[in-house]
mmCIF file of C-alpha atoms and ligand atoms in Angstrom:
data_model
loop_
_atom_site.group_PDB
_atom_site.id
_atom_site.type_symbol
_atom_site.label_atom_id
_atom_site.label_comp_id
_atom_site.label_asym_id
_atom_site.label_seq_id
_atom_site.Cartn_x
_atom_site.Cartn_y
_atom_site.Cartn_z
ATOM 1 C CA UNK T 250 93.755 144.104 -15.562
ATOM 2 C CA UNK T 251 93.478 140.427 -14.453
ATOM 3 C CA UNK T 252 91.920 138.051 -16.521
ATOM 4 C CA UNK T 253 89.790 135.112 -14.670
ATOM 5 C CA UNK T 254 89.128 131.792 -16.529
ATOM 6 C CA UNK T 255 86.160 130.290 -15.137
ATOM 7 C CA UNK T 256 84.682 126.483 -15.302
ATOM 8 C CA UNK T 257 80.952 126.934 -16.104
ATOM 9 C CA UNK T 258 78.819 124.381 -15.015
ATOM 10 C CA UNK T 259 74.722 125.422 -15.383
ATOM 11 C CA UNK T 260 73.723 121.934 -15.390
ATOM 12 C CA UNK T 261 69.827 121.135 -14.847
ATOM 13 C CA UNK T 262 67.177 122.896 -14.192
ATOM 14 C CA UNK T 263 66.860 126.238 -13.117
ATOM 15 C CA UNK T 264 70.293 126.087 -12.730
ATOM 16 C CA UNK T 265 70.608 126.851 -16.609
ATOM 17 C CA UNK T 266 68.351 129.532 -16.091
ATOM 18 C CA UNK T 267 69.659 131.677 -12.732
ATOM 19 C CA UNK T 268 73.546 130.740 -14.077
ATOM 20 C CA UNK T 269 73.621 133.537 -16.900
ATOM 21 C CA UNK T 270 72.249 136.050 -14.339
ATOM 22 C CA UNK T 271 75.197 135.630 -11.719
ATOM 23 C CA UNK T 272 77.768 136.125 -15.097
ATOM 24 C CA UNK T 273 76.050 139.192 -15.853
ATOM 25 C CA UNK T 274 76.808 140.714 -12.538
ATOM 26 C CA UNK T 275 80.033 139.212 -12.398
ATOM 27 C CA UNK T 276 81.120 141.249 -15.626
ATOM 28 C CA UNK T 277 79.075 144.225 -14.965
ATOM 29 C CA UNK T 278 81.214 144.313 -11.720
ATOM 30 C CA UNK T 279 84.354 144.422 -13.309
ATOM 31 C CA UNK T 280 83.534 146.831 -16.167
ATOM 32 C CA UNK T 281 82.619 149.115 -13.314
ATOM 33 C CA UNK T 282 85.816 148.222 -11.109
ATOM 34 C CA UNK T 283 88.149 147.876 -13.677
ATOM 35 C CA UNK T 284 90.304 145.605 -12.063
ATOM 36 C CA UNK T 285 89.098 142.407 -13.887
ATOM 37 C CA UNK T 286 87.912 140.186 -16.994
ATOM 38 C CA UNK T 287 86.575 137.172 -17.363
ATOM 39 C CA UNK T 288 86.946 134.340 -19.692
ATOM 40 C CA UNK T 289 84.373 131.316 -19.414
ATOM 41 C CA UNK T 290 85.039 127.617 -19.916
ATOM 42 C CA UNK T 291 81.348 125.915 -21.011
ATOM 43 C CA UNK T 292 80.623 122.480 -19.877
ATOM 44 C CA UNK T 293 77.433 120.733 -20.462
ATOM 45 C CA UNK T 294 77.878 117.782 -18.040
ATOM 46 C CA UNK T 295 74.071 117.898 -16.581
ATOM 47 C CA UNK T 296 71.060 114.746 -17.142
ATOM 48 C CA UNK T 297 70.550 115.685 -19.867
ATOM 49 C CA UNK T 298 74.384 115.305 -20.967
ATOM 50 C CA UNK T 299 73.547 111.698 -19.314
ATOM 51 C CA UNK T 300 70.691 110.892 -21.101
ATOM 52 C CA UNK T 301 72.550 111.143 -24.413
ATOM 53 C CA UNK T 302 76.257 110.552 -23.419
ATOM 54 C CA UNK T 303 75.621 108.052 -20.367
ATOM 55 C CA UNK T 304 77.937 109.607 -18.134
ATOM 56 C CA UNK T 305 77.391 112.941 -15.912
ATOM 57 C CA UNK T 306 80.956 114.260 -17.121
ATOM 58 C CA UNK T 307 83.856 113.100 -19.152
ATOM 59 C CA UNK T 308 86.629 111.192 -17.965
ATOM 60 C CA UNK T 309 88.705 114.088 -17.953
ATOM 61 C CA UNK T 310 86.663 116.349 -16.637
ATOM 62 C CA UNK T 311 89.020 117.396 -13.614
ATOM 63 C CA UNK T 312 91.934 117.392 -15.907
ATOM 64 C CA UNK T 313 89.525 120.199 -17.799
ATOM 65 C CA UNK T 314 88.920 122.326 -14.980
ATOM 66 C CA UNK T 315 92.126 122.054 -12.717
ATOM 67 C CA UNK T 316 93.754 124.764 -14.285
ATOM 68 C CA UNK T 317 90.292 127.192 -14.309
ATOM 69 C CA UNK T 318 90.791 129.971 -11.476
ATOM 70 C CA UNK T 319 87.202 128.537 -10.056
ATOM 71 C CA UNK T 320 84.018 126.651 -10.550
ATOM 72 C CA UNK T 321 80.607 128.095 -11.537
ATOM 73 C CA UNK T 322 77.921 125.774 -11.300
ATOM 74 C CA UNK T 323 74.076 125.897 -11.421
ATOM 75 C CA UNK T 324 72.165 122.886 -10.000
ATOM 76 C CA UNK T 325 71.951 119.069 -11.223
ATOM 77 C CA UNK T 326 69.852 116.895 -10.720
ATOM 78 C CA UNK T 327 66.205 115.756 -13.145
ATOM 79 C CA UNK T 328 63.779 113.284 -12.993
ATOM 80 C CA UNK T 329 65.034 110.401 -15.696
ATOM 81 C CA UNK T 330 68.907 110.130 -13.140
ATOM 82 C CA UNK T 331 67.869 109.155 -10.040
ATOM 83 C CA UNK T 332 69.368 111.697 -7.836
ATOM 84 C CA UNK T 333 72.568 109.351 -6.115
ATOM 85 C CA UNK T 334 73.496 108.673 -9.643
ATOM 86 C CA UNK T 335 73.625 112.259 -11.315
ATOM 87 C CA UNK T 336 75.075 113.208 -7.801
ATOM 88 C CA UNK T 337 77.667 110.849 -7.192
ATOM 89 C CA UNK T 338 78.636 111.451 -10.605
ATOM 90 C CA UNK T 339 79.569 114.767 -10.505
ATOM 91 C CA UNK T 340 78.959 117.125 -7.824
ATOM 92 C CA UNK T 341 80.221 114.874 -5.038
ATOM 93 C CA UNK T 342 82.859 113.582 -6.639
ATOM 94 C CA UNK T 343 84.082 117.118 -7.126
ATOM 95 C CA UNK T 344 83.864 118.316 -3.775
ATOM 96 C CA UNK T 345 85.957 115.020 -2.717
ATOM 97 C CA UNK T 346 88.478 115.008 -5.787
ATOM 98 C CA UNK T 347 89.558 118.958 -5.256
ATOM 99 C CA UNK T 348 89.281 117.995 -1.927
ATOM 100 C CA UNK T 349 86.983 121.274 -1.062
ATOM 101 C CA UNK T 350 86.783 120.386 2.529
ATOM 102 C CA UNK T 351 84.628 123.600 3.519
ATOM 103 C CA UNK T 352 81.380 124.375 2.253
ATOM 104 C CA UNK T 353 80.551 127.624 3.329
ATOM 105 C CA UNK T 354 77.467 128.852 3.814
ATOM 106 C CA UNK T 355 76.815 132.426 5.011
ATOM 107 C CA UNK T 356 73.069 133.035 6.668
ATOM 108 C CA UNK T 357 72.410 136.297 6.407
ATOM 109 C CA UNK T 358 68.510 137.756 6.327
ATOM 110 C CA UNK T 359 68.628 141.071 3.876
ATOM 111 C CA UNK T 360 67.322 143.808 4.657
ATOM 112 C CA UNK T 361 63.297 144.452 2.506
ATOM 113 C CA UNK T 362 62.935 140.357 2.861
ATOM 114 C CA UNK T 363 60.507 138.816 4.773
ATOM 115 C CA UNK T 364 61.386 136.392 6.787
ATOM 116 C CA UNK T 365 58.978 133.660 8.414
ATOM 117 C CA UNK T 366 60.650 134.553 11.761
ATOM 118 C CA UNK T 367 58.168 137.086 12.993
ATOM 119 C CA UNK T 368 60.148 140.372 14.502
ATOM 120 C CA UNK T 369 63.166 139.336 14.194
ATOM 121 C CA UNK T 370 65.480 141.863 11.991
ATOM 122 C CA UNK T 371 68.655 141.560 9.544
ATOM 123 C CA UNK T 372 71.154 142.148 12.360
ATOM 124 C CA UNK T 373 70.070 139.364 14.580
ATOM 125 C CA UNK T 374 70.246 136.913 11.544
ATOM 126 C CA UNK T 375 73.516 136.835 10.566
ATOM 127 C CA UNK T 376 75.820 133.982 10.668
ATOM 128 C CA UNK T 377 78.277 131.437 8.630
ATOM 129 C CA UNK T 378 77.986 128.084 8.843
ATOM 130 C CA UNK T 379 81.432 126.087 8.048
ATOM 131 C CA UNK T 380 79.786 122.601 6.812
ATOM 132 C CA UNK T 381 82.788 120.015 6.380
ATOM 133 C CA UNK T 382 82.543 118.697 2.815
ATOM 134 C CA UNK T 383 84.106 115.729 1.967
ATOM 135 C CA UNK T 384 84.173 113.239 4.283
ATOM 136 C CA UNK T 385 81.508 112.474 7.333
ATOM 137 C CA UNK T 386 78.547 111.083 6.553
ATOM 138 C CA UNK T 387 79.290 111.311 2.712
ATOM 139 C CA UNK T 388 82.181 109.725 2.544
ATOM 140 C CA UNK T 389 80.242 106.957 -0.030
ATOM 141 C CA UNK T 390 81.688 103.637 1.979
ATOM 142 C CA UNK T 391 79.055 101.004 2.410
ATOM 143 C CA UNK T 392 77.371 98.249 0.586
ATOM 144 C CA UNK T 393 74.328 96.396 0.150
ATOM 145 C CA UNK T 394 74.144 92.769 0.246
ATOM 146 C CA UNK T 395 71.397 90.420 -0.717
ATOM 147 C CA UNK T 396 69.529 93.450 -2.193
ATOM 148 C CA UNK T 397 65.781 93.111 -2.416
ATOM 149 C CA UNK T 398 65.505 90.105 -0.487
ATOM 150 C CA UNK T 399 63.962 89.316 3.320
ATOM 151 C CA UNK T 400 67.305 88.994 4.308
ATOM 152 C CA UNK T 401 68.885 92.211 2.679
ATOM 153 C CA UNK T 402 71.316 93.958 4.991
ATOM 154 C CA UNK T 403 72.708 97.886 4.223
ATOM 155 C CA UNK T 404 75.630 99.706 5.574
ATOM 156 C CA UNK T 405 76.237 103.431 5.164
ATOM 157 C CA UNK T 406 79.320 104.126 6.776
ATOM 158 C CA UNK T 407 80.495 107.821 8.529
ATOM 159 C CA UNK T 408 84.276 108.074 8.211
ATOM 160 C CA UNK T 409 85.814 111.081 10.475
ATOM 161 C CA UNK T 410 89.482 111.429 9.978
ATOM 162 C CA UNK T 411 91.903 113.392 12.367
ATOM 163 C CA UNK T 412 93.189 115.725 9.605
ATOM 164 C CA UNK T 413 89.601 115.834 7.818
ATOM 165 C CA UNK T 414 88.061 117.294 11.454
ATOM 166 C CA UNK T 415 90.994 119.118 12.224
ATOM 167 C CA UNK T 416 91.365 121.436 9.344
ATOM 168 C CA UNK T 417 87.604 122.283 9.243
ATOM 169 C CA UNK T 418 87.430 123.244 13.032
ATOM 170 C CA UNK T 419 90.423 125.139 12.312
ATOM 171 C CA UNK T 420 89.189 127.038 9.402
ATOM 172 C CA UNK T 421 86.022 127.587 11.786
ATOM 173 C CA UNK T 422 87.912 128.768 14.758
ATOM 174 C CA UNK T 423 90.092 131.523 11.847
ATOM 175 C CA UNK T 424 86.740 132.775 10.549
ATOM 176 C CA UNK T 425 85.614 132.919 14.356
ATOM 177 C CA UNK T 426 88.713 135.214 14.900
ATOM 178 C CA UNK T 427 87.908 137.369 11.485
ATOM 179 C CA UNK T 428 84.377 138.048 13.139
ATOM 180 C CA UNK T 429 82.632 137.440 17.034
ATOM 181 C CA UNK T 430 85.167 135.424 18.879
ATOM 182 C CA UNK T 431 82.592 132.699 19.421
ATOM 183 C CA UNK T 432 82.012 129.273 17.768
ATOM 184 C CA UNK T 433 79.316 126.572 18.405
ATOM 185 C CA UNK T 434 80.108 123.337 17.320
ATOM 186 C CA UNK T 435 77.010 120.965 16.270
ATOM 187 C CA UNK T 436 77.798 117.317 17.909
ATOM 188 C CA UNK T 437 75.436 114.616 18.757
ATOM 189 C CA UNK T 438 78.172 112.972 21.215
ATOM 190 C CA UNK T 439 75.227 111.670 23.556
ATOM 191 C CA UNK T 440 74.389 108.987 20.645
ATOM 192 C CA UNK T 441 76.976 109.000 18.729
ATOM 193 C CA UNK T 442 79.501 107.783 20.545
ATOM 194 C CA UNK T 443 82.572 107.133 18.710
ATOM 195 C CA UNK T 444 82.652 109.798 15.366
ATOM 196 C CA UNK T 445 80.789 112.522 17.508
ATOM 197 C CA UNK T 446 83.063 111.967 20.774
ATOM 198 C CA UNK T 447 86.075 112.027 18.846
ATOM 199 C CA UNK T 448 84.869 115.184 16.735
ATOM 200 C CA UNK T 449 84.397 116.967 20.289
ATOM 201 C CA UNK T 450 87.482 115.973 21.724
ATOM 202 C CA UNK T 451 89.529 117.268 18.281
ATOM 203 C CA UNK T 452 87.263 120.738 18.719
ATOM 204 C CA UNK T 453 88.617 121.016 22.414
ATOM 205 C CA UNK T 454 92.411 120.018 21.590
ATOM 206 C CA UNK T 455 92.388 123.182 18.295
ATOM 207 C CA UNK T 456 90.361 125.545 20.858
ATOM 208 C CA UNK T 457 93.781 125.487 22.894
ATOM 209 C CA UNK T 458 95.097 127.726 19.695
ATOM 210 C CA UNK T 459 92.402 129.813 20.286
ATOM 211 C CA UNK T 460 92.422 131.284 24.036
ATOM 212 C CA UNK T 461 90.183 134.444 22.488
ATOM 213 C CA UNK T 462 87.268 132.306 21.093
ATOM 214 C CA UNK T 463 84.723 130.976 23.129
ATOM 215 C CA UNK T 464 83.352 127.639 22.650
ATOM 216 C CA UNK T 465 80.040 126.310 22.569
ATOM 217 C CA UNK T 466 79.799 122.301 21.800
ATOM 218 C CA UNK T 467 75.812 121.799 20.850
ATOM 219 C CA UNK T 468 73.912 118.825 19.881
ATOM 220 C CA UNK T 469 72.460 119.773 16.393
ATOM 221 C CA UNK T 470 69.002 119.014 17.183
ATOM 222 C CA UNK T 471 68.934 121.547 20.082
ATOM 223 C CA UNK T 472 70.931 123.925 17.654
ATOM 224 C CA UNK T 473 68.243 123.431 14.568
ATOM 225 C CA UNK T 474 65.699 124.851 17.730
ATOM 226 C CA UNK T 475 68.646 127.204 18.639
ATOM 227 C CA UNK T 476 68.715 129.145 14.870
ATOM 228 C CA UNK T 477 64.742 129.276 14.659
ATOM 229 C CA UNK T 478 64.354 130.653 18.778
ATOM 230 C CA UNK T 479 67.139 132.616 18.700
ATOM 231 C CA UNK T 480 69.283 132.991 15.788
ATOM 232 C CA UNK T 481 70.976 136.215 17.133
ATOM 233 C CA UNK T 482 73.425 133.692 19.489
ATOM 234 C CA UNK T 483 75.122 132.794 16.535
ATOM 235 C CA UNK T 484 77.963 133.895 14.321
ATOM 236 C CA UNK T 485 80.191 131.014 13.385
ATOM 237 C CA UNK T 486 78.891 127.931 13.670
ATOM 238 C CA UNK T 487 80.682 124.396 12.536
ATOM 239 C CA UNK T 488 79.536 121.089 11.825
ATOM 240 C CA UNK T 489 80.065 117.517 10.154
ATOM 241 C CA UNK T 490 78.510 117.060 6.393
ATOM 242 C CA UNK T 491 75.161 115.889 7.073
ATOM 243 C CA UNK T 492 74.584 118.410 9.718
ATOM 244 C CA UNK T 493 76.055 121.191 8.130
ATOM 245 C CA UNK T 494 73.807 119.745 5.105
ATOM 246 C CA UNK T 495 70.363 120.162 6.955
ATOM 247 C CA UNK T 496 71.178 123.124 8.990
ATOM 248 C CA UNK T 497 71.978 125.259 5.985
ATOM 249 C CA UNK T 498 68.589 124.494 4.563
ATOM 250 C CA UNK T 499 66.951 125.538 7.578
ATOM 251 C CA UNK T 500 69.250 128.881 7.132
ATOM 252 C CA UNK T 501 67.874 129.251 4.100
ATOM 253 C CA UNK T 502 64.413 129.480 5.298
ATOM 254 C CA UNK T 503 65.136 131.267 8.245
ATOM 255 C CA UNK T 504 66.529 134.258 5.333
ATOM 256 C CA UNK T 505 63.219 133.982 3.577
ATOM 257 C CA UNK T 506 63.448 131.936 0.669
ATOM 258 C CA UNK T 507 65.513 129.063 -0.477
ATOM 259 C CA UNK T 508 66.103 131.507 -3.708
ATOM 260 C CA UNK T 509 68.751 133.095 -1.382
ATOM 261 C CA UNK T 510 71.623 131.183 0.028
ATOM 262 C CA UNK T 511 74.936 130.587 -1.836
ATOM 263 C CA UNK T 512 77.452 128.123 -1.171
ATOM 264 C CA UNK T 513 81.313 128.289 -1.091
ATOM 265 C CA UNK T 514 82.957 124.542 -1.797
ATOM 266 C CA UNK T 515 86.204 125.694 -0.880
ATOM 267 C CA UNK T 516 89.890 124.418 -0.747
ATOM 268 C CA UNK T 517 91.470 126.783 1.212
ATOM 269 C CA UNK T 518 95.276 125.697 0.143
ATOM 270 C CA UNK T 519 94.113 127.495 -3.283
ATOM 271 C CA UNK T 520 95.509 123.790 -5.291
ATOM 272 C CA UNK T 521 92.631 123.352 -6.689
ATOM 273 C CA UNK T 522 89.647 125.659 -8.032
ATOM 274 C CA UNK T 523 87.019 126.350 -5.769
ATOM 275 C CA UNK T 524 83.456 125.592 -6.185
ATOM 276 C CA UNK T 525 80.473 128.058 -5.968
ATOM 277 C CA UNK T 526 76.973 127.380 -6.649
ATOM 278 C CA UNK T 527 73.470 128.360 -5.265
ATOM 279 C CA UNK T 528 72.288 126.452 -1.972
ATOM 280 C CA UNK T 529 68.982 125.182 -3.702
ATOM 281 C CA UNK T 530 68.860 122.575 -6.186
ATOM 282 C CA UNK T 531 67.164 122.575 -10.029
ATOM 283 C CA UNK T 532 63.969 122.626 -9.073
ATOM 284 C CA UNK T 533 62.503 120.145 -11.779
ATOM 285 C CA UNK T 534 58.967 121.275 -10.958
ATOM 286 C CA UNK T 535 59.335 125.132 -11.328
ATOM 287 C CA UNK T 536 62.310 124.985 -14.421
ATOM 288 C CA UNK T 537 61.378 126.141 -17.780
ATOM 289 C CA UNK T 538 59.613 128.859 -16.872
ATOM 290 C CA UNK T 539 61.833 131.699 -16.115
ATOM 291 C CA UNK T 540 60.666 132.272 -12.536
ATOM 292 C CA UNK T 541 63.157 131.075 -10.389
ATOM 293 C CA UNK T 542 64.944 133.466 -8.093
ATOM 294 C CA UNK T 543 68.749 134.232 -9.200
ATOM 295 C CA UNK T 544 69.620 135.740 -6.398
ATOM 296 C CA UNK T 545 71.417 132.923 -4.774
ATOM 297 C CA UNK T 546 73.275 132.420 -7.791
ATOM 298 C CA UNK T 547 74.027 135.817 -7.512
ATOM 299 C CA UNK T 548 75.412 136.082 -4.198
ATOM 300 C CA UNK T 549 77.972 132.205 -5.050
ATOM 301 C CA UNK T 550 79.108 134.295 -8.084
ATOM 302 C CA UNK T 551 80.066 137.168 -5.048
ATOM 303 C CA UNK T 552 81.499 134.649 -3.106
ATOM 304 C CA UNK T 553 83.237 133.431 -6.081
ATOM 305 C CA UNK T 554 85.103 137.046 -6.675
ATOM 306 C CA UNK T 555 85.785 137.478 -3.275
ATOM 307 C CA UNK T 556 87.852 134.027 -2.927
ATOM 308 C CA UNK T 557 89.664 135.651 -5.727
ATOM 309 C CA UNK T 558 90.522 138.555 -4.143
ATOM 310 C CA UNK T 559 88.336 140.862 -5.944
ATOM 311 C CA UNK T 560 87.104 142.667 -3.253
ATOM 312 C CA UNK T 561 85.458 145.568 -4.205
ATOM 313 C CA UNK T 562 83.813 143.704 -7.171
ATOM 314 C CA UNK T 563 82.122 141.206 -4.648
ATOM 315 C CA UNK T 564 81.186 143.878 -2.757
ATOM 316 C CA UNK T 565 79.904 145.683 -5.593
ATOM 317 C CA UNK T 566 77.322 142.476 -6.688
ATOM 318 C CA UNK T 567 76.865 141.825 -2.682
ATOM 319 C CA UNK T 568 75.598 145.583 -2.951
ATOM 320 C CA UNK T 569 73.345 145.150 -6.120
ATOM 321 C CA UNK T 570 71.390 142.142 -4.633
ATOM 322 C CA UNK T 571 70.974 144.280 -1.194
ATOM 323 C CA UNK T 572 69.525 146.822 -3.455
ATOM 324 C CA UNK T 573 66.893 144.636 -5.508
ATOM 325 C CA UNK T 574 65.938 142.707 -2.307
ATOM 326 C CA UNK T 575 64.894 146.331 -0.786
ATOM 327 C CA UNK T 576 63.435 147.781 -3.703
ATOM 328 C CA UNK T 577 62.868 144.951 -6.266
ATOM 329 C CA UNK T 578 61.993 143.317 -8.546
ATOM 330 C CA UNK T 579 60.810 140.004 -6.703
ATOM 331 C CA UNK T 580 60.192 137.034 -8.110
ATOM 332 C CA UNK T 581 57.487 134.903 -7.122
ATOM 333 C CA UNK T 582 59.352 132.927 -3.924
ATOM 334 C CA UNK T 583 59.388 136.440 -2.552
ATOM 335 C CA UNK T 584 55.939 137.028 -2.754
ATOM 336 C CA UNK T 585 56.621 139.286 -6.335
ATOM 337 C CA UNK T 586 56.084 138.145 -10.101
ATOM 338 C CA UNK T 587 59.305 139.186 -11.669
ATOM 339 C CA UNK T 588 60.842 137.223 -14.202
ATOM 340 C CA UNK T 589 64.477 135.753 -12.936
ATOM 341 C CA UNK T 590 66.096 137.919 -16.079
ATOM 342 C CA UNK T 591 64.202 140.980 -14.223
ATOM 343 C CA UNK T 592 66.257 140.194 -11.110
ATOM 344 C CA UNK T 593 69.333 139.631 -12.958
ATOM 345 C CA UNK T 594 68.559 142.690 -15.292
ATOM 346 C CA UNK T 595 67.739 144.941 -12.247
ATOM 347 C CA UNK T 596 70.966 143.851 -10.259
ATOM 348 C CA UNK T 597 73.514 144.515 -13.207
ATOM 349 C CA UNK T 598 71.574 147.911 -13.683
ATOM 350 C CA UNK T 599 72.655 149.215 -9.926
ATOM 351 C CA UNK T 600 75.997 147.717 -10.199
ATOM 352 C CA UNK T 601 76.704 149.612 -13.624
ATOM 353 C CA UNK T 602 75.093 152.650 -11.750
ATOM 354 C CA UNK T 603 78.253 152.836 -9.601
ATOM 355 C CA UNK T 604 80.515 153.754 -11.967
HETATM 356 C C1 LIG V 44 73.699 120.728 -0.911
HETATM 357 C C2 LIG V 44 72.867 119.683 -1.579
HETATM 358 C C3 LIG V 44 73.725 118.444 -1.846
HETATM 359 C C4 LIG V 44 74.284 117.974 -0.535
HETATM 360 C C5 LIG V 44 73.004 117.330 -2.565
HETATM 361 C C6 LIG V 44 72.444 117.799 -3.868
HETATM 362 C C7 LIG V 44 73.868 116.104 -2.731
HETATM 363 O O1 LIG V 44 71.757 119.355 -0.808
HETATM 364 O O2 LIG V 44 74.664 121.182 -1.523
HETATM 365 O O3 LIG V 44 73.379 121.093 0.222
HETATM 366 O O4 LIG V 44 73.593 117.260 0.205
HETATM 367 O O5 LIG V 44 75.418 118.311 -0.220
HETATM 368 MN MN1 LIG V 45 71.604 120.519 1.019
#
């Protein structure tokens, strides 16, 4: 039997909260398969952590979890750190340092959830979206000068590298392969003229490795129209940071509640641990009071098992959230009152049920 260490990161908000409910299911799914432990490394890094430390995480903190098989982590952000600060202190420098270059983002609308997109059913919403992850838009070069004054200028600059685009469209076109054949790429060339061009022309030169894929270059505001009108066009789709970054929240509406996507950070070479957490964020407003939906949490601790080849354990928890979304308990984003313990409880219940 393997034995996984994990880096545990439940951070702020209701991060703390839906966090112990995705390590339930992950054990409960390898009692059941038998093929796996786990062993959990705690960190507190989080605001709060900030607020009496003054840093996000220590020094070392990569050091820490480089030799961890993966990353668990909740949500951070609180009011008291303004958001760039707890942010650029820890999540993104994460992503960038274990160079996780794909976030990604599966959009997938279960069956027994209702989604706001009136008749439209669980097979015709079902796609991944490979968001690039550590360069783009959020690459963190730029400057302010003269700050606060009439004359104050700001730069916020997008950096696209060759390799950086290249091995994201390349991952995108492999999944594309593993699934429809067919790939749309979200560009804005029209207005962006230099990063967006060039992104095009480096999705045209890697779909020349790829006779048996077809495609489709889009400009992402047409696309964001494209997943609400008709959502059953698309399978794999690919697209720089900050597009990949709003199009994945609009995928998480389009599956019915933000409570539901989950989010891969991934390195593909497998040098450094991978990073899985829930696509929402801590939820400052609704934290505290045991409500919040775990299921996304849930569903990153799948993706999580899966990336380490425990198959039939992912599939196991995948299976166990299928079954609470169709027969409950719901919490209240899903129009239920459940507590987020009677989600977790509920999920752990079917997957021990398989035995
Ligand atoms: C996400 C989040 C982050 C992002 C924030 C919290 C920096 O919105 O993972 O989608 O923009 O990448
Ligand atoms: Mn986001």
């Amino acid at each position: 039997m393997k034995k996984h260490r994990l880096s545990i990161i439940p951070g702020d908000g209701v991060g703390v909260e839906v966090v112990p409910e995705g390590l339930r299911a992950i054990r409960a799914a390898g009692d059941v398969t038998g093929s796996y432990s786990i062993e959990t490394v705690d960190f507190p890094w989080s605001c709060e952590y900030y607020a009496k430390h003054g840093r996000m995480m220590d020094d070392d903190a990569l050091d820490r979890m480089r030799d961890t098989a993966a990353i668990y982590l909740g949500a951070i952000g609180f009011p008291g750190v303004p958001d760039h600060v707890s942010l650029w202190n820890m999540l993104l420098p994460i992503r960038q340092k274990f160079d996780l270059y794909i976030n990604l983002r599966p959009i997938k609308l279960l069956p027994g959830i209702n989604g706001p997109l009136r008749d439209r059913t669980p097979e015709q919403i079902d796609f991944v979206c490979i968001r690039e992850n550590t360069e783009g838009e959020y690459c963190g070069v730029g400057g302010r000068l003269r700050a606060g004054t009439p004359d104050e200028v700001v730069m916020q600059t997008a950096i696209f590298t060759r390799k950086g685009t290249e091995r994201v469209v390349r991952y995108a076109f492999d999944l594309a392969m593993k699934r429809k054949k067919t790939l749309v790429s979200g560009t804005k060339s029209n207005a962006l003229n230099y990063s967006m061009v060039f992104w095009d022309e480096v999705v045209a030169e890697v779909a020349k490795e790829y006779p048996e894929v077809s495609v489709q270059n889009q400009h992402v505001d047409a696309l964001a129209a494209r997943m609400v009108l008709n959502p059953q066009q698309l399978d794999v789709v690919v697209a720089s940071n900050l597009f990949g970054d709003i199009l994945t929240d609009l995928g998480g509406a389009l599956q019915g509640s933000l409570g539901l996507p989950a989010s891969g950070n991934i390195d593909p070479t497998g040098k450094n641990p991978s990073l899985f957490e829930p696509v929402h964020g801590s939820a400052p407003g609704r934290a505290g009071k045991g409500t919040a939906n775990p299921m996304a949490a849930i569903i990153a601790a799948a993706m999580m098992m899966e990336t380490l080849g425990e198959h039939e354990g992912a599939q196991l928890i995948n299976d166990g959230v299928a079954h609470v979304a169709m027969n409950g308990p719901k919490t209240m984003d899903l129009g239920g009152d459940a507590k987020t313990k009677d989600v977790g409880a509920a999920v752990e219940a079917y997957i021990r049920s398989r035995k």
